[in-house]
Amino acid sequence: MPVFTLPSIVAVALLMAFPVVYTLYMSVHSWYASSLTSPQFIGLGNFRRAFLEDDRFRNALWLTVYFTAFATALQLVLGVSLALVLNRPFRGKGLVRSVFLLPMVATPVAIALVWMMMYNPTLGVMNYLVGLVGLGPYRWVSNAAIVVPALAVVDTWEWTPLITLITLAGLATLPIEPYESALIDGASVTQMFWRITLPLLRPTIIVALLFRAIDCLKTFDIIYVMTQGGPGFASETLNVYTFQVGLFYFHIGYASSLLVILFALVLGVSLLLIKVRRAAW
Amino acid sequence: MRVSLKTWFLSIVLSLLLASPALAQKFDWQQAKGTQLRVLLNKHPWQGAIEPHLKEFETLTGIKLVAEVYPEDQFRAKVLVELTSGASSIDVFMSMPAQEGLKYVRAGWLQPVDEFLKNPALTAPDYNWSDFLEKTREAMVIEGKIVGLPIQVENTSLMYRKDVFQKYNVKVPTTLDELEAAAKALNGKAMTDDGQPGYGIVARGKRAAATSQFAAYLHAMGSTWLAPNREPIFNNEDGIKALELYGRLLRLYGPPGSENNHWYEASSIFSQGKAAMYTDANSLFPVIEDAQKSKVVGKVGYALFPRGPKGQYGSTVAAWGLAMPKTSQNQKAAWLFMQWATAKEQVLAVQSEKGVLGARESVWKDPKGMAKVPADLRESLTVGSKVGTPLWNPPVVAVAECRDAIGAAIVVAIQGGEVRAAANKAATDVRRIMLETEKK
Amino acid sequence: MLRVSGGGRDRINPWTYVLLVLLLIPFLFPLGWMFLSSLKTQVQNTAYPPVWVFAPTLGNYREVFQKNPFFTFTVNSLVVAMGSTGLALLLGLPGAYAIARFKRTGIALAILTARIAPGIGYLIPWFILFTKAKMIDTYTALILTHLIVALPLVLWVMIGFFEDVPGDLIEASRIDGCTHFAAFLRIALPLAKPGIVATGILAFIFSWNNFLFSLIIAGFKTRTLPIAVYSFLSYEEINWGGLTAAATVITLPVLLLALLVQKHIVRGLTLGALKG
């Protein structure tokens, strides 16, 4: 490999490898980031504690999966539907794409703030709007039972456009032949959709799903700013919990093991989806 | 003309004699001149009151102050982060030794100031350590060493709307049973400026933040955090009753979403006139009486926290202070700042200007200091500070984690869940946390 | 290419526009609401039912700028965003080229791994390192941590772009006596320009919006805009006017950027996904 690329590779290695190695190392130690005591090797002790003794961890694991599944499913359905609707002729596609971008690029902290306002149980506009169709009022993120869906709605608002955009790009590359033959055979629009469009779109959709699932598993900003994992621990996903443990309680060892678990989870989901995608070819 | 040698000699002696008492009396505030101090402050009424005066310190001592201010949660995290690294450049920081002191002392992060206090070259002669309220002085002592200087004092107390109680003819509660009855009676009654209904009571419910105020209910019921052998006992019968009461009050007579309320939200609800009662630290007095933001200025009564069924006092007494990290490179200058900020003149200033409740007896006796403080507040504070318990937090090393564990039980109580199970779980968690973090 | 929506139509259906507007409203509403609230007084903001028509006031913006050094925050955000983006491009472009050209799929996979690892995993070790090295609250530390997000992004997308550069062109130039570096500079880079612009913009936006890393690594001097707003939130007793004014200030630059260069951003985002 040419010399001029070396600094780049070295930089990547340092930036990425160092934290990975450090985290793996720490995950089998017990350390409280104190300047007085040094890390103690405890083998799989952290992992055992997480899975067998720590309720809060199991809760966090469940919530992470719940949030991801809910949000991803919602975004997928909405995103693809939206793409199909938008995939028709009209002027101003650029403008529409711009508008769609806005939720994705807006600063998550600002978004979280506005949604907190809108979700306010007594003064927020969300209760007003759902009241117009006879629903609510709800306590939204103050209600342990619906806080996760409420947060998923915010994530959906933010990222559905991504799925739409990816799907639109995918739609643009679909071949004509299958449709021409189908038309000749007298197929209806719906039949063409279910038998041709969707299957052909599958790889694209799966890619979108992959990216969104990974990001949902790792969502932090919105949850932390809006609820800090509350009420109680009802929205404390693994990411938020790890943050508390590592940067608030300073159990660096335990936090590292949680990170390894979270990473394994994300990796597992990714590998699964990659496999499904390969099968789709 | 030649002055005789004798005259010279006499004049020199005379001038020396005249000069030395003056020299002896003058404490050298300039002894650390030219240093720069890094001071970390919590966003708190005291900080707001002292900030306009910081320039006076700089002029007096020639020391440059760089003050950083953060909101409470971030502030605590920031201080902890820096001290943990062992390489911090903080010189002075606001601290509540009763909260984090044990951990910090055991980790070797705090500089005891006993020696500074005793040294006349370093401490102004009129400083008067014994002028501070006894309980606040005690609050600054961890494992036998003085680790901070008190800047204010506060109790968990009962703040209530005098006008609302009068209007509906309800007696101001002095016991927990009366508290519940009053909350029930006033919940839903019109009490805002424009005649809207409000809540019977408001209080913190946000996990860890609620723990310190719940402490009052816990102690009033007759329980406490740890037994003498340091086993958690807040899940005994009295403790469970306290939890149930706290949860009931907020669930039935408090605002929805209480589990998300820190003092910022709770005090806002109260100062917008939407609640008849508020149990929290009376150091929030300046916030509630802020003419620019509060709608209940002048309508609020400050009472001692209600007593329990067995006559127990619930009042807690807490004091913020200024502490110095051991790693500070400018300890002399830091000490000068600490004592200046807590000297009588400054305490009088913050108390008379902004109503920040200082910890000095002399200021409490000074009419200027009491000008802004209503009589009932003075009385409840005085009594509360005498009978109150300093245990507004469990006396452990891993305070943050234990507060979260106990806070979880509080949230369950507010939500109407299984209190007993939650309390027992919290106790188990606290025991485990203590075992892990307190091996000596 | 045939549009796959049931037959080719030449006429534009006017109902499409109606549908479009209906669909776009939910996506615009929160941002619009944020902006509107920033123009209301506290009384108007705490009114229920919500006030839709009102006389706007700039008081909140005045308050925000007067009470807080928003200029400093903006400068901080700018410095860090530009620094990390610049560095990411500098380091990432040659690296992506090398990986694409020399088919180092192993490293490519490692980079995918980097992209999916949780941010906190990077944060804690770096945080410990920086505190020991007394680098907390420095631009250097912030830029380095933001680089951790920006670099994989650049690599990930640009590998795809560089793979598209025809190998023959490069080979031809090499035969003509060009060094690897010259080939990279004169042939590969220009051809991959759209990708570079896209990733540069995306890296900038993600750095600007970054909350977690800045929360822990930044201090008083280097506080970026998201952190400033978060601090605002913690204390200002539901001062919604002030909060939304601050939120608008933070988010406006990236929104404007998006509107201006949407083509590039879309390309960057979708290609990052499709060229997996």
PDB file of C-alpha atoms in Angstrom, chain C residues 35-170:
ATOM      1  CA  PHE C  35     -40.018  28.739  15.995  1.00  0.00           C
ATOM      2  CA  LEU C  36     -43.456  30.106  16.845  1.00  0.00           C
ATOM      3  CA  SER C  37     -42.955  29.504  20.548  1.00  0.00           C
ATOM      4  CA  SER C  38     -39.714  31.404  20.469  1.00  0.00           C
ATOM      5  CA  LEU C  39     -41.690  34.448  19.442  1.00  0.00           C
ATOM      6  CA  LYS C  40     -44.243  34.201  22.223  1.00  0.00           C
ATOM      7  CA  THR C  41     -44.186  35.627  25.692  1.00  0.00           C
ATOM      8  CA  GLN C  42     -44.178  33.371  28.735  1.00  0.00           C
ATOM      9  CA  VAL C  43     -47.850  34.017  29.299  1.00  0.00           C
ATOM     10  CA  GLN C  44     -48.703  33.064  25.740  1.00  0.00           C
ATOM     11  CA  ASN C  45     -46.515  29.977  25.934  1.00  0.00           C
ATOM     12  CA  THR C  46     -48.199  28.702  29.061  1.00  0.00           C
ATOM     13  CA  ALA C  47     -51.703  29.314  27.784  1.00  0.00           C
ATOM     14  CA  TYR C  48     -53.960  26.377  27.136  1.00  0.00           C
ATOM     15  CA  PRO C  49     -55.532  25.813  24.656  1.00  0.00           C
ATOM     16  CA  PRO C  50     -52.413  26.834  22.754  1.00  0.00           C
ATOM     17  CA  VAL C  51     -52.317  30.213  21.164  1.00  0.00           C
ATOM     18  CA  TRP C  52     -52.078  30.117  17.392  1.00  0.00           C
ATOM     19  CA  VAL C  53     -52.408  33.753  16.477  1.00  0.00           C
ATOM     20  CA  PHE C  54     -50.456  36.306  18.446  1.00  0.00           C
ATOM     21  CA  ALA C  55     -48.237  39.348  18.166  1.00  0.00           C
ATOM     22  CA  PRO C  56     -44.659  38.156  17.910  1.00  0.00           C
ATOM     23  CA  THR C  57     -41.908  39.444  20.156  1.00  0.00           C
ATOM     24  CA  LEU C  58     -38.156  39.240  19.863  1.00  0.00           C
ATOM     25  CA  GLY C  59     -37.751  39.499  23.606  1.00  0.00           C
ATOM     26  CA  ASN C  60     -36.726  35.876  24.022  1.00  0.00           C
ATOM     27  CA  TYR C  61     -33.917  36.156  21.555  1.00  0.00           C
ATOM     28  CA  ARG C  62     -32.724  39.323  23.246  1.00  0.00           C
ATOM     29  CA  GLU C  63     -32.774  37.563  26.574  1.00  0.00           C
ATOM     30  CA  VAL C  64     -30.963  34.525  25.269  1.00  0.00           C
ATOM     31  CA  PHE C  65     -28.176  36.515  23.736  1.00  0.00           C
ATOM     32  CA  GLN C  66     -27.820  38.903  26.610  1.00  0.00           C
ATOM     33  CA  LYS C  67     -27.766  36.344  29.354  1.00  0.00           C
ATOM     34  CA  ASN C  68     -25.518  33.847  27.656  1.00  0.00           C
ATOM     35  CA  PRO C  69     -22.376  34.061  25.581  1.00  0.00           C
ATOM     36  CA  PHE C  70     -24.063  32.444  22.608  1.00  0.00           C
ATOM     37  CA  PHE C  71     -21.459  33.909  20.372  1.00  0.00           C
ATOM     38  CA  THR C  72     -18.760  31.953  22.193  1.00  0.00           C
ATOM     39  CA  PHE C  73     -20.807  28.776  22.002  1.00  0.00           C
ATOM     40  CA  THR C  74     -21.278  29.230  18.277  1.00  0.00           C
ATOM     41  CA  VAL C  75     -17.592  29.801  17.751  1.00  0.00           C
ATOM     42  CA  ASN C  76     -16.833  26.677  19.745  1.00  0.00           C
ATOM     43  CA  SER C  77     -19.264  24.609  17.718  1.00  0.00           C
ATOM     44  CA  LEU C  78     -17.805  25.982  14.504  1.00  0.00           C
ATOM     45  CA  VAL C  79     -14.201  25.363  15.465  1.00  0.00           C
ATOM     46  CA  VAL C  80     -14.866  21.814  16.532  1.00  0.00           C
ATOM     47  CA  ALA C  81     -17.068  20.976  13.553  1.00  0.00           C
ATOM     48  CA  MET C  82     -14.674  22.372  11.005  1.00  0.00           C
ATOM     49  CA  GLY C  83     -11.686  20.910  12.750  1.00  0.00           C
ATOM     50  CA  SER C  84     -13.083  17.413  12.956  1.00  0.00           C
ATOM     51  CA  THR C  85     -14.493  17.507   9.435  1.00  0.00           C
ATOM     52  CA  GLY C  86     -11.257  18.780   7.983  1.00  0.00           C
ATOM     53  CA  LEU C  87      -9.224  16.213   9.840  1.00  0.00           C
ATOM     54  CA  ALA C  88     -11.643  13.441   8.922  1.00  0.00           C
ATOM     55  CA  LEU C  89     -11.330  14.274   5.262  1.00  0.00           C
ATOM     56  CA  LEU C  90      -7.567  14.618   5.463  1.00  0.00           C
ATOM     57  CA  LEU C  91      -7.139  11.271   7.102  1.00  0.00           C
ATOM     58  CA  GLY C  92     -10.107   9.496   5.613  1.00  0.00           C
ATOM     59  CA  LEU C  93      -9.752  10.170   1.936  1.00  0.00           C
ATOM     60  CA  PRO C  94      -6.343   8.555   1.481  1.00  0.00           C
ATOM     61  CA  GLY C  95      -7.417   5.696   3.688  1.00  0.00           C
ATOM     62  CA  ALA C  96     -10.639   5.087   1.785  1.00  0.00           C
ATOM     63  CA  TYR C  97      -8.737   5.201  -1.465  1.00  0.00           C
ATOM     64  CA  ALA C  98      -6.224   2.662  -0.249  1.00  0.00           C
ATOM     65  CA  ILE C  99      -8.905   0.319   0.999  1.00  0.00           C
ATOM     66  CA  ALA C 100     -10.865   0.584  -2.247  1.00  0.00           C
ATOM     67  CA  ARG C 101      -7.896   0.234  -4.529  1.00  0.00           C
ATOM     68  CA  PHE C 102      -6.222  -2.562  -2.704  1.00  0.00           C
ATOM     69  CA  LYS C 103      -9.363  -4.345  -1.807  1.00  0.00           C
ATOM     70  CA  ARG C 104      -8.718  -4.460   1.880  1.00  0.00           C
ATOM     71  CA  THR C 105     -12.094  -5.801   2.746  1.00  0.00           C
ATOM     72  CA  GLY C 106     -10.883  -6.830   6.155  1.00  0.00           C
ATOM     73  CA  ILE C 107     -10.304  -3.262   7.166  1.00  0.00           C
ATOM     74  CA  ALA C 108     -13.567  -2.271   5.538  1.00  0.00           C
ATOM     75  CA  LEU C 109     -15.313  -4.672   7.835  1.00  0.00           C
ATOM     76  CA  ALA C 110     -13.448  -3.258  10.787  1.00  0.00           C
ATOM     77  CA  ILE C 111     -14.712   0.154   9.853  1.00  0.00           C
ATOM     78  CA  LEU C 112     -18.248  -1.128   9.684  1.00  0.00           C
ATOM     79  CA  THR C 113     -17.703  -2.387  13.171  1.00  0.00           C
ATOM     80  CA  ALA C 114     -16.553   1.034  14.205  1.00  0.00           C
ATOM     81  CA  ARG C 115     -19.681   2.527  12.800  1.00  0.00           C
ATOM     82  CA  ILE C 116     -21.926   0.256  14.769  1.00  0.00           C
ATOM     83  CA  ALA C 117     -20.140   0.401  18.083  1.00  0.00           C
ATOM     84  CA  PRO C 118     -21.930   2.498  20.698  1.00  0.00           C
ATOM     85  CA  GLY C 119     -20.526   5.964  21.191  1.00  0.00           C
ATOM     86  CA  ILE C 120     -20.067   5.544  24.902  1.00  0.00           C
ATOM     87  CA  GLY C 121     -17.620   2.771  24.202  1.00  0.00           C
ATOM     88  CA  TYR C 122     -15.294   5.332  22.728  1.00  0.00           C
ATOM     89  CA  LEU C 123     -16.160   7.963  25.212  1.00  0.00           C
ATOM     90  CA  ILE C 124     -15.131   6.312  28.435  1.00  0.00           C
ATOM     91  CA  PRO C 125     -11.572   5.332  27.465  1.00  0.00           C
ATOM     92  CA  TRP C 126     -10.941   8.647  25.770  1.00  0.00           C
ATOM     93  CA  PHE C 127     -12.402  10.461  28.705  1.00  0.00           C
ATOM     94  CA  ILE C 128     -10.092   8.733  31.155  1.00  0.00           C
ATOM     95  CA  LEU C 129      -7.166   9.429  28.878  1.00  0.00           C
ATOM     96  CA  PHE C 130      -8.029  13.076  28.472  1.00  0.00           C
ATOM     97  CA  THR C 131      -8.589  13.691  32.165  1.00  0.00           C
ATOM     98  CA  LYS C 132      -5.244  12.153  33.027  1.00  0.00           C
ATOM     99  CA  ALA C 133      -3.604  14.242  30.327  1.00  0.00           C
ATOM    100  CA  LYS C 134      -5.462  17.315  31.582  1.00  0.00           C
ATOM    101  CA  MET C 135      -6.960  17.802  28.160  1.00  0.00           C
ATOM    102  CA  ILE C 136     -10.573  18.121  29.159  1.00  0.00           C
ATOM    103  CA  ASP C 137     -12.107  21.359  27.966  1.00  0.00           C
ATOM    104  CA  THR C 138      -9.675  21.790  25.085  1.00  0.00           C
ATOM    105  CA  TYR C 139     -10.475  22.090  21.420  1.00  0.00           C
ATOM    106  CA  THR C 140      -7.995  19.321  20.650  1.00  0.00           C
ATOM    107  CA  ALA C 141      -9.808  16.819  22.805  1.00  0.00           C
ATOM    108  CA  LEU C 142     -13.189  17.745  21.381  1.00  0.00           C
ATOM    109  CA  ILE C 143     -12.006  17.555  17.805  1.00  0.00           C
ATOM    110  CA  LEU C 144     -10.425  14.162  18.424  1.00  0.00           C
ATOM    111  CA  THR C 145     -13.587  12.750  19.931  1.00  0.00           C
ATOM    112  CA  HIS C 146     -15.765  14.113  17.149  1.00  0.00           C
ATOM    113  CA  LEU C 147     -13.309  12.561  14.735  1.00  0.00           C
ATOM    114  CA  ILE C 148     -14.335   9.187  16.090  1.00  0.00           C
ATOM    115  CA  VAL C 149     -17.744   9.732  14.521  1.00  0.00           C
ATOM    116  CA  ALA C 150     -16.616  11.585  11.413  1.00  0.00           C
ATOM    117  CA  LEU C 151     -13.809   9.319  10.268  1.00  0.00           C
ATOM    118  CA  PRO C 152     -15.783   6.085   9.882  1.00  0.00           C
ATOM    119  CA  LEU C 153     -18.457   8.057   8.047  1.00  0.00           C
ATOM    120  CA  VAL C 154     -15.935   9.440   5.557  1.00  0.00           C
ATOM    121  CA  LEU C 155     -14.303   6.065   5.122  1.00  0.00           C
ATOM    122  CA  TRP C 156     -17.560   4.211   4.773  1.00  0.00           C
ATOM    123  CA  VAL C 157     -19.039   6.388   2.066  1.00  0.00           C
ATOM    124  CA  MET C 158     -15.830   7.186   0.218  1.00  0.00           C
ATOM    125  CA  ILE C 159     -14.797   3.566  -0.130  1.00  0.00           C
ATOM    126  CA  GLY C 160     -17.881   3.161  -2.261  1.00  0.00           C
ATOM    127  CA  PHE C 161     -17.050   6.188  -4.339  1.00  0.00           C
ATOM    128  CA  PHE C 162     -13.460   5.217  -4.863  1.00  0.00           C
ATOM    129  CA  GLU C 163     -14.502   1.742  -5.885  1.00  0.00           C
ATOM    130  CA  ASP C 164     -16.409   3.385  -8.698  1.00  0.00           C
ATOM    131  CA  VAL C 165     -13.343   5.077 -10.061  1.00  0.00           C
ATOM    132  CA  PRO C 166     -12.401   2.994 -13.096  1.00  0.00           C
ATOM    133  CA  GLY C 167      -9.280   1.024 -12.380  1.00  0.00           C
ATOM    134  CA  ASP C 168      -8.080   1.424 -15.946  1.00  0.00           C
ATOM    135  CA  LEU C 169      -7.776   5.166 -15.571  1.00  0.00           C
ATOM    136  CA  ILE C 170      -5.517   4.747 -12.614  1.00  0.00           C
TER     137      ILE C 170
END
